[in-house]
CSV table of C-alpha atoms in Angstrom, one decimal:
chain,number,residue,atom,x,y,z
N,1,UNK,CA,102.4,46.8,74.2
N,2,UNK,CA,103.0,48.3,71.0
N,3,UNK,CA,101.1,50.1,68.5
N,4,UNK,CA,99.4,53.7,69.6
N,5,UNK,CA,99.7,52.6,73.2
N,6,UNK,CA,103.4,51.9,73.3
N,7,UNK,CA,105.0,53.7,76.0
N,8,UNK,CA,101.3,55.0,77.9
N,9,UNK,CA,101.2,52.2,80.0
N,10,UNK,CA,97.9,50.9,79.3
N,11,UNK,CA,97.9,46.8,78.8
N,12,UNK,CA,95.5,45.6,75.6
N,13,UNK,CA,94.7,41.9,76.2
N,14,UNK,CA,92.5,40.3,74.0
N,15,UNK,CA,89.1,39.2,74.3
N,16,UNK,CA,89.7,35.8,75.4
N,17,UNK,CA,92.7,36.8,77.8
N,18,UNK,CA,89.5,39.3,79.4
N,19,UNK,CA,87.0,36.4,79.4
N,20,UNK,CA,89.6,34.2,81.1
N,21,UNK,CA,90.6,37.0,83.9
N,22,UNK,CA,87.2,37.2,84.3
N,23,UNK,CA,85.5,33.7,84.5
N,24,UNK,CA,82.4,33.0,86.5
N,25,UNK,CA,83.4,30.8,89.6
N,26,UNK,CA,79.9,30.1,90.9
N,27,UNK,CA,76.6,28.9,88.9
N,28,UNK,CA,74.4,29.2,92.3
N,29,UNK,CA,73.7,33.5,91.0
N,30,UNK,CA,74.1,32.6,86.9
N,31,UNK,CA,75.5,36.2,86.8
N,32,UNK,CA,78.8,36.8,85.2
N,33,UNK,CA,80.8,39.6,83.2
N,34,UNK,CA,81.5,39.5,79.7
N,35,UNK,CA,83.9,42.2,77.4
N,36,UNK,CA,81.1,44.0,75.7
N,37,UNK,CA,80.6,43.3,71.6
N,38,UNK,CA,81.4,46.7,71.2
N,39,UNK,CA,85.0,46.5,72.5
N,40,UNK,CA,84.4,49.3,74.6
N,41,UNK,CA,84.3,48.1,78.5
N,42,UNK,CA,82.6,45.3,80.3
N,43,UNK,CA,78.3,44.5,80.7
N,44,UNK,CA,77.1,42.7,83.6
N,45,UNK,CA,74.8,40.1,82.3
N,46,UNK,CA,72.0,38.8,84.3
N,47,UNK,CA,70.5,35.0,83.3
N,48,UNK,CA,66.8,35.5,84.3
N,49,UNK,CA,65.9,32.3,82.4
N,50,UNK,CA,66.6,30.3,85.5
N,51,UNK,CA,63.5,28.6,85.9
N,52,UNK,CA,61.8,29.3,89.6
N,53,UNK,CA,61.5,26.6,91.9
N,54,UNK,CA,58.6,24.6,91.9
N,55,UNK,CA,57.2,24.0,95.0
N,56,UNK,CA,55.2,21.4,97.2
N,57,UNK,CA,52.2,22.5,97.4
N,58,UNK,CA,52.0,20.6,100.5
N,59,UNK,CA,54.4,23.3,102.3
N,60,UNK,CA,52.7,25.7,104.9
N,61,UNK,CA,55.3,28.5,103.6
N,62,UNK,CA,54.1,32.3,103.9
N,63,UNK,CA,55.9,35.6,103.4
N,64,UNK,CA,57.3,37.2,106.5
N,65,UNK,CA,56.7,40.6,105.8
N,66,UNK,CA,58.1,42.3,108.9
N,67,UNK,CA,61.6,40.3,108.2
N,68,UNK,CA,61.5,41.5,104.5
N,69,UNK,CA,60.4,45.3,105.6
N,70,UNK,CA,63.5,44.7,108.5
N,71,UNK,CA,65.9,43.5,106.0
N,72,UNK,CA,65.3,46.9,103.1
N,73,UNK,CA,65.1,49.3,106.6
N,74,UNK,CA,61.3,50.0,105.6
N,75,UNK,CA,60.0,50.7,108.7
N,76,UNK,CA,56.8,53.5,109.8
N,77,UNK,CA,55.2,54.4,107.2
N,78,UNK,CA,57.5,53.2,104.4
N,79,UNK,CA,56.4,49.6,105.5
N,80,UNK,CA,54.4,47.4,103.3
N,81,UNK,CA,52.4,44.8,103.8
N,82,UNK,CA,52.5,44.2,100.2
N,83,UNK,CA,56.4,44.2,100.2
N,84,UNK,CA,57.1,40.4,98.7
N,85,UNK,CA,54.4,41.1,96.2
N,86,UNK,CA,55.6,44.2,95.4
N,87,UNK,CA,59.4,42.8,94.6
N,88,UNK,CA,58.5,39.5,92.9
N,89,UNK,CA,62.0,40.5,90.7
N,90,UNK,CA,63.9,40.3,93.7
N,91,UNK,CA,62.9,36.1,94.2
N,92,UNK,CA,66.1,35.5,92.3
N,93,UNK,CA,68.1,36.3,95.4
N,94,UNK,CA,68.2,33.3,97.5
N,95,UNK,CA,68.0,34.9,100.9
N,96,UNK,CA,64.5,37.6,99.4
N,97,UNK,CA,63.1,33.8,98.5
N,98,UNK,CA,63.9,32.6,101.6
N,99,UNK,CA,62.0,35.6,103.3
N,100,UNK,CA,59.2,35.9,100.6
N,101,UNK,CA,59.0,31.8,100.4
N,102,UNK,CA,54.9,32.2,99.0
N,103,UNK,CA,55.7,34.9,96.5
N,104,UNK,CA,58.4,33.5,95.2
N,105,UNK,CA,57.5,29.9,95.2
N,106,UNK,CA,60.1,28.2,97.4
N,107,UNK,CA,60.2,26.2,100.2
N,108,UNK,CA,60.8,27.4,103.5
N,109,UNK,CA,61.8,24.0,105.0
N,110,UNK,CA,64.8,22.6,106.8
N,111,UNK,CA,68.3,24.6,106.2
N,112,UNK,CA,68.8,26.3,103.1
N,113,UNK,CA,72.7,26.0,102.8
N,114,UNK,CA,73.3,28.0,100.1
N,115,UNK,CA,71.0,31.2,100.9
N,116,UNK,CA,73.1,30.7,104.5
N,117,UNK,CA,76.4,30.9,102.2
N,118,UNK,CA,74.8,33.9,100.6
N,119,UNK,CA,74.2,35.1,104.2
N,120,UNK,CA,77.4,34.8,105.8
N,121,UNK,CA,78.8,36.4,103.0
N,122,UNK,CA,76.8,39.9,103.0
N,123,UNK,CA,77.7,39.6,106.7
N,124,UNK,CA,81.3,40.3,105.7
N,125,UNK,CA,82.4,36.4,106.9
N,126,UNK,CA,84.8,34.5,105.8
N,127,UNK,CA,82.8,31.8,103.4
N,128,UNK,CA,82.0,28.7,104.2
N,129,UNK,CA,81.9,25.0,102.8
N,130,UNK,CA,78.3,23.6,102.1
N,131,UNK,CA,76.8,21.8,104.6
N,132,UNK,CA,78.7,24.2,107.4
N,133,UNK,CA,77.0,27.7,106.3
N,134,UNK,CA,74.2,27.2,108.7
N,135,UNK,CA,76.3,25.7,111.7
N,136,UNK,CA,78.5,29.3,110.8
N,137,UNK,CA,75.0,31.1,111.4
N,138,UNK,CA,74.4,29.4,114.7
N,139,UNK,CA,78.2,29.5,115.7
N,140,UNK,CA,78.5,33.2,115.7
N,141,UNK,CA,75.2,34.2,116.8
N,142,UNK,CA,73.3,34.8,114.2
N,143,UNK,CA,70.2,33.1,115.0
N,144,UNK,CA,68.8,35.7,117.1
N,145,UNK,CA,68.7,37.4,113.8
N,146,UNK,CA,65.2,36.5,112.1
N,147,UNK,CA,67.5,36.1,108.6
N,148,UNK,CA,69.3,33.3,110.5
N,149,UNK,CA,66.1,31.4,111.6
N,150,UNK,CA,64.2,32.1,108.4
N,151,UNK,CA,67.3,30.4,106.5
N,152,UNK,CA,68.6,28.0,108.7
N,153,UNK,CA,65.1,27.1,111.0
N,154,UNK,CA,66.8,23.5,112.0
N,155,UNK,CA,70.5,24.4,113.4
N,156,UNK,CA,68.8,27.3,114.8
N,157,UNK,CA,66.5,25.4,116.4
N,158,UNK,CA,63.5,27.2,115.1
N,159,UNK,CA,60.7,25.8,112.6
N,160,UNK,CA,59.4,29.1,111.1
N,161,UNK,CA,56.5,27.3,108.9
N,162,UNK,CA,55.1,26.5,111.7
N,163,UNK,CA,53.8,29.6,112.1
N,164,UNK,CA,52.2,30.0,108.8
């Protein structure tokens, strides 16, 4: 490094040398970070132009409230019965959509794979391969855990539309 920082030892890369340390590895959360036009730091960009899922209108999905209260720690009288509706935003994350499958339009049928990747990973797990996320949820006990069933109803041996 030369220039004013010669000696300090800061490292200046350029913008494409940032962009490249810093590439998106996933396109399941079209999240990613980008060196800011200002060439002052990083921003975290968000895509919300994802479209939502469309769903079959034949599906007998609901909301599960309780699980959504459980899973924020709203409990007494900080729960709401209201609480997908009142976090529509939040049906980008594919475990909330999952819970919320009404509100946020998506299907609450058979094993969702990648919300169980998505899972396993906020559980501190080692990740898994696609097509073994849900067989990971069952493996280490996390079906007893209504975030396991609500994601994974078929290795966990539980259909929760039925209920709806």
């Amino acid at each position: 490094v030369g220039g004013e920082f010669a000696g300090s030892g800061v490292e200046v890369h350029t913008v494409e040398a940032v962009c490249e340390l810093y590439r998106q590895v996933g396109v399941a959360v079209p999240n990613y970070i980008r060196w800011h036009s200002s060439g002052c730091g990083f921003s975290i960009l968000r895509d919300d132009t994802v479209p939502p899922i469309v769903p079959d209108a034949s599906l007998p999905c609901s909301d599960d409230a309780q699980l959504a209260n459980n899973v924020i720690h709203q409990t007494g009288p900080d729960f709401m019965d209201d609480v997908c509706t009142a976090h529509t935003a939040w049906c980008q994350n594919l475990i909330w959509r999952r819970l919320c499958a009404a509100t946020c339009q998506a299907s609450c049928v058979g094993d969702d794979e990648i919300a169980a990747a998505e899972f396993v990973k906020s559980a501190g797990l080692t990740e898994c391969a696609t097509g073994e996320c849900c067989q990971l949820v069952a493996d280490r006990g996390m079906c007893v855990d209504g975030v396991g069933v609500a994601l994974c109803p078929d290795t966990c041996g539980s259909d929760t539309c039925a209920s709806a």
